[in-house]
Short mmCIF file of C-alpha atoms in Angstrom, two decimals:
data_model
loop_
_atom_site.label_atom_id
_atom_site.label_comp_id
_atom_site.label_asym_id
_atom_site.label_seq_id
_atom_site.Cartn_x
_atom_site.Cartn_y
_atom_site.Cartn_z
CA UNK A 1 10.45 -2.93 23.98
CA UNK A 2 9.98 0.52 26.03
CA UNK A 3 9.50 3.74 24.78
CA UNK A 4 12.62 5.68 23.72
CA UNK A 5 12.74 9.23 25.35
CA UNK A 6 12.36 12.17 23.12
CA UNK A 7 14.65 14.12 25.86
CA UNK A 8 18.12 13.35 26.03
CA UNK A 9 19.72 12.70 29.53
CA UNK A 10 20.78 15.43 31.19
CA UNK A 11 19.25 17.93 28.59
CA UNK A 12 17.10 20.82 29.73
CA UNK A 13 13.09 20.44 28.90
CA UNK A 14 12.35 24.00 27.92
CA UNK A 15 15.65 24.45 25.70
CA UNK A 16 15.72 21.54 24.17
CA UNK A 17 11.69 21.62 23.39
CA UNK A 18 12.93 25.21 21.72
CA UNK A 19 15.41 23.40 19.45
CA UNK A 20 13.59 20.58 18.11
CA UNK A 21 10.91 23.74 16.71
CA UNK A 22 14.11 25.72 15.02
CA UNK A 23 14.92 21.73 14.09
CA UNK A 24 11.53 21.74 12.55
CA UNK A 25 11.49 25.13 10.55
CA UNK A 26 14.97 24.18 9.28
CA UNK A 27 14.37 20.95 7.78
CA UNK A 28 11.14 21.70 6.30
CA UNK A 29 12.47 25.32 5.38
CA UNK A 30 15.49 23.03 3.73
CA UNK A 31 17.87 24.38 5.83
CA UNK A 32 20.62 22.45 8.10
CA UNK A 33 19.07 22.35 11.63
CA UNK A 34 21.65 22.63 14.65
CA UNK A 35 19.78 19.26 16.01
CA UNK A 36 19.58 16.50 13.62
CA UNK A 37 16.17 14.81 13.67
CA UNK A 38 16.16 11.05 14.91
CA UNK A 39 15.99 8.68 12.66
CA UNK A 40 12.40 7.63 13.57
CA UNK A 41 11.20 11.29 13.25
CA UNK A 42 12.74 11.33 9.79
CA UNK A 43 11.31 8.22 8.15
CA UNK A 44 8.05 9.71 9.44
CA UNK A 45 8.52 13.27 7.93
CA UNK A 46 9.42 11.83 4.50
CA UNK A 47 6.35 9.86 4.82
CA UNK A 48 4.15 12.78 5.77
CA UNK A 49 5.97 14.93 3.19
CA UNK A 50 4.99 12.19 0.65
CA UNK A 51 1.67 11.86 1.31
CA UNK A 52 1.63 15.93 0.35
CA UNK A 53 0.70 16.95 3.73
CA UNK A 54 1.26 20.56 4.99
CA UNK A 55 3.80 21.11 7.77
CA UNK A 56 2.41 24.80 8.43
CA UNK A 57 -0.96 24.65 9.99
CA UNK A 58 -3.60 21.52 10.49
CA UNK A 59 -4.41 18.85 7.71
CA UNK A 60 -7.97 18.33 6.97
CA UNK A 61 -8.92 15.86 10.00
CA UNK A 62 -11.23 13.44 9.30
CA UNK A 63 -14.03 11.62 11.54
CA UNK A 64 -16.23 8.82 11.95
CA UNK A 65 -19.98 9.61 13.52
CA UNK A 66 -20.70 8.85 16.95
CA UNK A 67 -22.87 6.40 16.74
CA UNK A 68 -19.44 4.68 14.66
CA UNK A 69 -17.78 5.35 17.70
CA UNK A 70 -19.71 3.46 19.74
CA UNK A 71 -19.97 0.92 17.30
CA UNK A 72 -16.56 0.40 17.64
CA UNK A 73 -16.29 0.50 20.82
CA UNK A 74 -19.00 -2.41 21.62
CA UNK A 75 -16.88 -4.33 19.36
CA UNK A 76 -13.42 -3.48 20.80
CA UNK A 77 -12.14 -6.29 23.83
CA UNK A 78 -10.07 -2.47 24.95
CA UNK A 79 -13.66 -1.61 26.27
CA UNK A 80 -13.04 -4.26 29.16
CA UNK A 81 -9.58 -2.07 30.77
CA UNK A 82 -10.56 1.68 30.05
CA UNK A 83 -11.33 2.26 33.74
CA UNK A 84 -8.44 0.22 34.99
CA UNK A 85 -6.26 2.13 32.57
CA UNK A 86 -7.91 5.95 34.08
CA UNK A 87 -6.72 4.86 37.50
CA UNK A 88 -3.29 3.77 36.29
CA UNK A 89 -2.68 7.34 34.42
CA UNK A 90 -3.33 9.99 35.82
CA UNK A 91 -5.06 12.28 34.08
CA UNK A 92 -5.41 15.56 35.79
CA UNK A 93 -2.91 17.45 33.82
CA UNK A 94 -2.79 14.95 31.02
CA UNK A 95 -4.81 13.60 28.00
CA UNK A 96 -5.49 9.62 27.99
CA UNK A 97 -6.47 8.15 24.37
CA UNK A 98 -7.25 4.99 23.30
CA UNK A 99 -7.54 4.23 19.72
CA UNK A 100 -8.19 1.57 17.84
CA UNK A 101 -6.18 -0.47 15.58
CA UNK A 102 -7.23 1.78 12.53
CA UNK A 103 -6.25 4.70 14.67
CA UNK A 104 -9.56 6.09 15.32
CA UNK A 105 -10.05 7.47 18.83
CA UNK A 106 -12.72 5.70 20.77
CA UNK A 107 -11.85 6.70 24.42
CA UNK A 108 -10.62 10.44 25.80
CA UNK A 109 -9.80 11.15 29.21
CA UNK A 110 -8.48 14.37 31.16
CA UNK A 111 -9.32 18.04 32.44
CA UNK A 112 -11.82 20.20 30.84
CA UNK A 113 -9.07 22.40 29.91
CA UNK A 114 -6.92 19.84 28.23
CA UNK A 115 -9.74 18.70 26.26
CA UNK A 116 -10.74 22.13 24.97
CA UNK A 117 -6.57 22.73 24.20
CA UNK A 118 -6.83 18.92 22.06
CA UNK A 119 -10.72 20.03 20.83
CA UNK A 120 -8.63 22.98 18.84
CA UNK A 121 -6.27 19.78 17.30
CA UNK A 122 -9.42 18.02 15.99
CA UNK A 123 -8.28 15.38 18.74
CA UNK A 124 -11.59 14.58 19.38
CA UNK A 125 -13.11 10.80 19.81
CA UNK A 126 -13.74 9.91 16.41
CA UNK A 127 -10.74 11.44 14.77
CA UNK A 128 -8.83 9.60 12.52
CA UNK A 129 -4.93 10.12 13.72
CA UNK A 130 -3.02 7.78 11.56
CA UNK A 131 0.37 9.49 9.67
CA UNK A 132 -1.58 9.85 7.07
CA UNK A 133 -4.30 12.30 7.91
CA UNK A 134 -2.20 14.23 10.46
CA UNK A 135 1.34 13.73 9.79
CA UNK A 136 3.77 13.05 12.53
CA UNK A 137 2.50 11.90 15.84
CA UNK A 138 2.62 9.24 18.57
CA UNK A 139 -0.36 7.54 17.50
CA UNK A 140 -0.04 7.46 13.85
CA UNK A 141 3.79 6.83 14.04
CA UNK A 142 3.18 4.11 16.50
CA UNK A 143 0.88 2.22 14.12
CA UNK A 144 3.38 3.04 11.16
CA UNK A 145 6.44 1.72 13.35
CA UNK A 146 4.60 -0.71 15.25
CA UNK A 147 6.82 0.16 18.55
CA UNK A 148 6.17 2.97 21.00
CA UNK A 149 6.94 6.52 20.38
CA UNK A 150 7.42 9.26 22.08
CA UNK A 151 7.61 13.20 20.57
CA UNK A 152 8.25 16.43 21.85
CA UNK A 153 7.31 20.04 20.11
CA UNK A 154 8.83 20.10 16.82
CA UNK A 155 9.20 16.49 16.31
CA UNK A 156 5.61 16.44 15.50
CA UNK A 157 4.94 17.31 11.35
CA UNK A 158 2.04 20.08 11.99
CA UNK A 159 3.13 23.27 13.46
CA UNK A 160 -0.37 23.50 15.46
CA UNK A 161 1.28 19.88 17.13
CA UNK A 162 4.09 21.96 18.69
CA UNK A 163 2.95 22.53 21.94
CA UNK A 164 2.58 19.07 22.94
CA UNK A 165 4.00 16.28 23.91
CA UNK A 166 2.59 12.99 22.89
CA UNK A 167 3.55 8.77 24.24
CA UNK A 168 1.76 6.37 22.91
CA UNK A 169 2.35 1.70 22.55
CA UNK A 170 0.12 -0.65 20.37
CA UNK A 171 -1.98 -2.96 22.34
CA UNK A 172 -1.78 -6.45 20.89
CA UNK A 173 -4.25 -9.51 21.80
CA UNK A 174 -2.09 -11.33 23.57
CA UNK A 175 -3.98 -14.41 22.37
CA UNK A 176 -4.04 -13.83 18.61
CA UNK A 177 -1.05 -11.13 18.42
CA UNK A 178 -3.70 -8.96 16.87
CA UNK A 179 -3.33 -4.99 17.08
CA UNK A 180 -5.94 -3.93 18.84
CA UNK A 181 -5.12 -0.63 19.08
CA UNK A 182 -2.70 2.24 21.04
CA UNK A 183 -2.82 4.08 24.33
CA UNK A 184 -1.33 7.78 24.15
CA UNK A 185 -0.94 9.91 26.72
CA UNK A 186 -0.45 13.88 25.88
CA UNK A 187 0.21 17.18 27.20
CA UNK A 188 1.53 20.64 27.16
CA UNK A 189 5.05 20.02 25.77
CA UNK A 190 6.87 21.50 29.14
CA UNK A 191 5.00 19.46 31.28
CA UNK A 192 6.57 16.43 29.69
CA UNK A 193 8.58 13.67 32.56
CA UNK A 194 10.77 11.00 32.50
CA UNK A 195 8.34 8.59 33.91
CA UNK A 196 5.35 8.85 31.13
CA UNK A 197 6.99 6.81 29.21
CA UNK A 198 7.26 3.91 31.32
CA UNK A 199 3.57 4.95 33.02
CA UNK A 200 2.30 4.36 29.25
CA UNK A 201 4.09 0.85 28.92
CA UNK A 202 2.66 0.14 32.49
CA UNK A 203 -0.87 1.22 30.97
CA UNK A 204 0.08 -1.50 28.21
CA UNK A 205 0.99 -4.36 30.04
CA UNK A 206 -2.25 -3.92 32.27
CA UNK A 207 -4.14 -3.97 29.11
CA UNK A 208 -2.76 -7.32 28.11
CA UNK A 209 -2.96 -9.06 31.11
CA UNK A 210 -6.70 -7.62 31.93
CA UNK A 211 -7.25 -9.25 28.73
CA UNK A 212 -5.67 -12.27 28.98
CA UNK A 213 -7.39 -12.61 32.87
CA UNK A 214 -10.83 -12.41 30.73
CA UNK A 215 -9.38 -15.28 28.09
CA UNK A 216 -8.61 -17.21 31.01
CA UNK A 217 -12.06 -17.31 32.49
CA UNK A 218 -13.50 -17.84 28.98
CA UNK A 219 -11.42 -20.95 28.73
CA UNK A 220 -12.80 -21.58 32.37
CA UNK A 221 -16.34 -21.70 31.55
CA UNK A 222 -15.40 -24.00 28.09
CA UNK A 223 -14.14 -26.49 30.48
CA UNK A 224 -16.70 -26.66 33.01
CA UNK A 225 -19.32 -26.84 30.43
CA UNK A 226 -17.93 -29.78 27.90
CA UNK A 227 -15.53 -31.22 30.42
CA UNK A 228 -17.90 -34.37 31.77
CA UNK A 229 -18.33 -35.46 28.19
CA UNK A 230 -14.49 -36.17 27.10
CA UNK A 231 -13.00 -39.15 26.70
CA UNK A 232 -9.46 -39.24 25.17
CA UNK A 233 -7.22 -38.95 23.46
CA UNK A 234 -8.70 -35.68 22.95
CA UNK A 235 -8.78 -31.87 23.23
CA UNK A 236 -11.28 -29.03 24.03
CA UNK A 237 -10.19 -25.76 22.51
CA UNK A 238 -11.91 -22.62 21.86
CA UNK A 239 -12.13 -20.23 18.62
CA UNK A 240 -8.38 -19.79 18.36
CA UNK A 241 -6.86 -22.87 19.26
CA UNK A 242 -6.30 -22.31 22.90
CA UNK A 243 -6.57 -25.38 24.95
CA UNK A 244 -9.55 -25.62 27.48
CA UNK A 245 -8.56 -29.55 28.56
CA UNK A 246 -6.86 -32.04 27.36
CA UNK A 247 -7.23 -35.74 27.84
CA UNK A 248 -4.58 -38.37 27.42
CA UNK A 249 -1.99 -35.47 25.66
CA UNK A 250 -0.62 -32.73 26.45
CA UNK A 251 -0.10 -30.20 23.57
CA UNK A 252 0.57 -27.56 25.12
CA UNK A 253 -1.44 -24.48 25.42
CA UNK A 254 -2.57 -23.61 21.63
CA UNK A 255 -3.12 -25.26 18.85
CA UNK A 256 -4.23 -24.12 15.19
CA UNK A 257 -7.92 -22.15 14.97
CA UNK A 258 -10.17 -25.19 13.98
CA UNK A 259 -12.64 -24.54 11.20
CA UNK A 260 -15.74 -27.06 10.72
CA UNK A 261 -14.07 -29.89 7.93
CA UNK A 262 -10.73 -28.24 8.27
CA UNK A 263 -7.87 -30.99 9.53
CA UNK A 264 -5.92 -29.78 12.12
CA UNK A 265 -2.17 -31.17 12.81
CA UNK A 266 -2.01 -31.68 16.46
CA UNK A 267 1.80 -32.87 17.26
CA UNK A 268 1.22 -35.81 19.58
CA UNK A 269 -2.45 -36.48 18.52
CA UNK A 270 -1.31 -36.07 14.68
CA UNK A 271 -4.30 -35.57 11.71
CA UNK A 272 -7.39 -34.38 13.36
CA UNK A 273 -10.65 -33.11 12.46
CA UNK A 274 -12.45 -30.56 14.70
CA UNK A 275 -16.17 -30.86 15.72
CA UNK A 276 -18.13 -28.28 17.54
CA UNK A 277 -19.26 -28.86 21.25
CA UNK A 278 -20.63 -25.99 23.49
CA UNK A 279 -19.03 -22.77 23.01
CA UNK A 280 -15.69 -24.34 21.65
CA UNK A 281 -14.94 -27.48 19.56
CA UNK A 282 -14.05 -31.28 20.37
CA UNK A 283 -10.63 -32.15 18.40
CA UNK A 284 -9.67 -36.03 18.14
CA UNK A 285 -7.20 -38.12 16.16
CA UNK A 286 -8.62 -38.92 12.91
CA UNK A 287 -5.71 -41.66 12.10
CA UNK A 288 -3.55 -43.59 13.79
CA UNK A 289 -0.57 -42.05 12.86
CA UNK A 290 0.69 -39.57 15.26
CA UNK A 291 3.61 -37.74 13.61
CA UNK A 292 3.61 -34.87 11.54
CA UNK A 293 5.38 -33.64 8.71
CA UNK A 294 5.61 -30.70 6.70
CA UNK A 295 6.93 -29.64 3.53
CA UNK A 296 7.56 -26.04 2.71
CA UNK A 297 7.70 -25.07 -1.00
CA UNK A 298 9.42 -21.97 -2.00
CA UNK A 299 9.46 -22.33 -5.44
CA UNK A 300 6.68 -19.83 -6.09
CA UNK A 301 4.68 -18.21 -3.69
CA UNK A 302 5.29 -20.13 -0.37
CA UNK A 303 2.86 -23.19 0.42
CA UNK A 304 3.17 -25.47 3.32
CA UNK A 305 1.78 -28.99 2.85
CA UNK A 306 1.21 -31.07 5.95
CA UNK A 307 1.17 -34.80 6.12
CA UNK A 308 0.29 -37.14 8.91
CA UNK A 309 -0.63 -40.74 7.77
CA UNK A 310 -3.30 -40.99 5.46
CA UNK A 311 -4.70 -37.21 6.09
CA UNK A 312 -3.18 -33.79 5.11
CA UNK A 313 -3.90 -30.41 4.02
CA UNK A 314 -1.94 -27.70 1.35
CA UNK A 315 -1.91 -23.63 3.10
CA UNK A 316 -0.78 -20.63 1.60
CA UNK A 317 1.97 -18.89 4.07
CA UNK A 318 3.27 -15.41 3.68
CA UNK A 319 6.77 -14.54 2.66
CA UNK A 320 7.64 -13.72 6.24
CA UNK A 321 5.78 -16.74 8.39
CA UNK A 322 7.92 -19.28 5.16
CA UNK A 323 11.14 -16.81 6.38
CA UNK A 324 10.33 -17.72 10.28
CA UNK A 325 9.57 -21.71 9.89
CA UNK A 326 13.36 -21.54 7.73
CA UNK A 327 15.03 -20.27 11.24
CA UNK A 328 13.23 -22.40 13.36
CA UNK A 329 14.22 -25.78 11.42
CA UNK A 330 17.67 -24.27 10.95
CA UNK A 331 18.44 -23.82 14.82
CA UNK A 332 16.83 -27.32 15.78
CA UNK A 333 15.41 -28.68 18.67
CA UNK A 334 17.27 -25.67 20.59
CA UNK A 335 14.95 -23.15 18.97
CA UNK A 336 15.72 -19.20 19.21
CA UNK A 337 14.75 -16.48 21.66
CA UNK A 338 12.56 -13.60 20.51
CA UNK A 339 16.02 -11.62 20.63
CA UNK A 340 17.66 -14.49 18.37
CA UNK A 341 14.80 -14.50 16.15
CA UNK A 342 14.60 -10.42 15.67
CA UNK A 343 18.34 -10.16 14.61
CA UNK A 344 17.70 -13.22 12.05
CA UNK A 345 14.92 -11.56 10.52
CA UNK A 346 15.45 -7.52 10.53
CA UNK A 347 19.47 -7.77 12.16
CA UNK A 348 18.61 -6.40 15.34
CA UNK A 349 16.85 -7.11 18.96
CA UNK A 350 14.54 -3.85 18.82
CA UNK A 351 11.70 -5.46 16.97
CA UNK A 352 10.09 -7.88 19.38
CA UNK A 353 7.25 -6.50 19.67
CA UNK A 354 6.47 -7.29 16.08
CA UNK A 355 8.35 -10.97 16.07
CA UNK A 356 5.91 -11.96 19.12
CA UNK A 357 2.78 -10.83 16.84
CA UNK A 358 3.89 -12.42 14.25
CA UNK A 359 4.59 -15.63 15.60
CA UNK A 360 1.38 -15.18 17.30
CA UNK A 361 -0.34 -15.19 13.95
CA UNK A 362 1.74 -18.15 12.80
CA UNK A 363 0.21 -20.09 15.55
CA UNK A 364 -2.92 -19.14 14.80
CA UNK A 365 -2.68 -20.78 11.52
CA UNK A 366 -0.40 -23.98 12.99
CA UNK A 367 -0.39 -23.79 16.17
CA UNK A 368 1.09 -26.50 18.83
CA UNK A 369 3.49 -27.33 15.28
CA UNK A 370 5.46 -24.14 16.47
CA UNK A 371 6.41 -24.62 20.06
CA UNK A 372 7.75 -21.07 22.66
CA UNK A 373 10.00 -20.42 25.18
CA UNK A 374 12.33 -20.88 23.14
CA UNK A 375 11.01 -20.50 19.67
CA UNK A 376 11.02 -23.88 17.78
CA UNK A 377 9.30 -26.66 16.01
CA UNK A 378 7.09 -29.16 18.21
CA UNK A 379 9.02 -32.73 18.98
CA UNK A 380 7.41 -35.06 16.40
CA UNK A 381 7.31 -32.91 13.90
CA UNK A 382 9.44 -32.91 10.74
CA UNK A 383 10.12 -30.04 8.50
CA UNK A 384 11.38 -30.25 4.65
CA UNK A 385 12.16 -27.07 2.84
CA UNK A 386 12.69 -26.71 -0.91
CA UNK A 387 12.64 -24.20 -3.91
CA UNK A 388 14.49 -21.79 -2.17
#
């Protein structure tokens, strides 16, 4: 999913910059503004007016230390594309941040003047700019919405905000679905174009793939190390499931995270228990049996039990991941698209960002049992669904 404009078709920048701030001091003055705010705006005022924040000036900003910032940054895989991202956007009359996933900025590119302009903003590395400390703005609404945003003058809460324009998109990993964090780009509110928004989802997807080119050659040097010492059937996977090499199966390219003494069901290979080899983990059949089968209890809180011959193990799921393995036995071997599989759980197509994370994170926890492109349980495994 793209980022949505903040400037209607056809509509003129400067006016139209002037009525979202009368828009502004209307609605928060409790008057009827001659432009409506859109709906994403509004859910994101009422939170900021919830919260108690002040629309007429600059919240209290707060900060982690530096040497927190670097902390963070050492830790964060977005440290392996800021460079590829600075020659992607262009940031001679703009400001390029990259946050992290709590919404602290780590990385802050641009002119000397534009910093000193965001210095004044407290949007400084360091600064925490979730919706919470600063009210309305591309980063913090981002993170709220988990989408991209984009907002012009008066869309932002804080008056001080006004002059700027602001475009930010989450990062996820695209091997775990995690949020890593967002990319923003901002400027002077009149200097806003058309094109930032799809320069910022470019920055995104570059992100993604830079990171999944490094996951690649991790998964690379797994095989080259362990791969003269397999003998099947059998799999080599790293941390999070993802398949190295495979011999005698093919699974596919994930299967669940192994933990030491944790059985893993492995359609194809069925009950298996992981053991640790080089920098990833040797995962063979521990029975005979090869098919799997899984019962999903909804009379309480949701538990999945999995069976496969003699072996099995009893997990925990959350409300939604019990809600997404109900679709995917309901459509059958013909599965559902991410499209299909956004209307069935929030009635429209606009949220698949967040249905690709969270299947992500469902494989994490099962993965080869819940198969992509389309959506749907593995062949060989059986699903059974009751107390709800």
């Amino acid at each position: 999913m793209g980022v949505h404009s903040s400037l209607p078709p056809g509509a003129s920048l400067p006016a139209h910059a002037r009525d979202l701030v009368r828009m502004h001091e209307a609605v928060i003055g409790g008057g009827r503004p001659r432009v409506r705010p859109r709906p994403l705006v509004s859910r994101s005022w009422t939170r900021a007016l919830s919260l108690g924040l002040a629309a007429d000036g600059i919240n209290r900003r707060d900060s982690v230390p530096l040497d927190e910032v670097a902390r963070r940054r050492r830790a964060s895989p977005l440290r392996h594309v800021i460079d590829e991202l600075g020659q992607v956007l262009d940031t001679a009359n703009t400001l390029l941040v990259v946050t992290d996933a709590e919404g602290v900025i780590l990385w802050r590119e641009g002119s000397p003047r534009i910093r000193r302009q965001a210095d004044t903003l407290g949007f400084a590395e360091g600064a925490d700019w979730r919706e919470a400390r600063v009210g309305t703005n591309a980063i913090g609404t981002a993170l709220a919405e988990a989408a991209p945003v984009e907002l012009l003058a008066g869309e932002h809460f804080e008056q001080n905000q006004h002059p700027w324009y602001c475009t930010a998109s989450p990062v996820h990993d695209p091997r775990t679905g995690e949020l890593l964090g967002v990319i923003d780009v901002s400027g002077p509110a009149l200097t806003l174009h058309p094109a930032i928004g799809a320069l910022v989802e470019t920055g995104r997807r570059l992100a993604e793939s830079e990171l999944w080119r490094h996951h690649q050659q991790r998964l690379d040097r797994l095989r080259r190390t362990a791969e003269p010492v397999l003998a099947g059937p059998a799999l080599l996977v790293d941390d999070d499931g993802w398949v190295a090499h495979a011999v005698g199966i093919a699974p596919g390219e994930r299967i669940a995270a192994p933990s030491e003494g944790q059985v893993l069901a492995v359609p194809g290979l069925g009950a298996c228990l992981p053991e640790r080899l080089a920098d990833g983990w040797l995962v063979r059949p521990a029975d005979t049996e090869r098919r799997v089968w899984l019962d999903l209890d909804l009379s309480a809180a949701p538990m999945l039990r999995m069976r496969s011959g003699d072996t099995g193990w009893c997990r925990p799921l959350t409300p939604r991941h019990a809600e997404i393995l109900g679709y995917l036995r309901a459509a059958g071997p013909a599965g559902l698209s991410a499209e299909a599989l956004s209307r069935a759980l929030y009635g429209d197509a606009e949220h698949l960002v967040t249905v690709r994370a969270e299947v992500s994170r469902l494989r994490r926890l099962l993965g080869a049992i819940v198969d992509t492109r389309p959506y749907r349980l593995a062949a060989g495994v059986g699903l059974t669904v009751h107390g709800g």
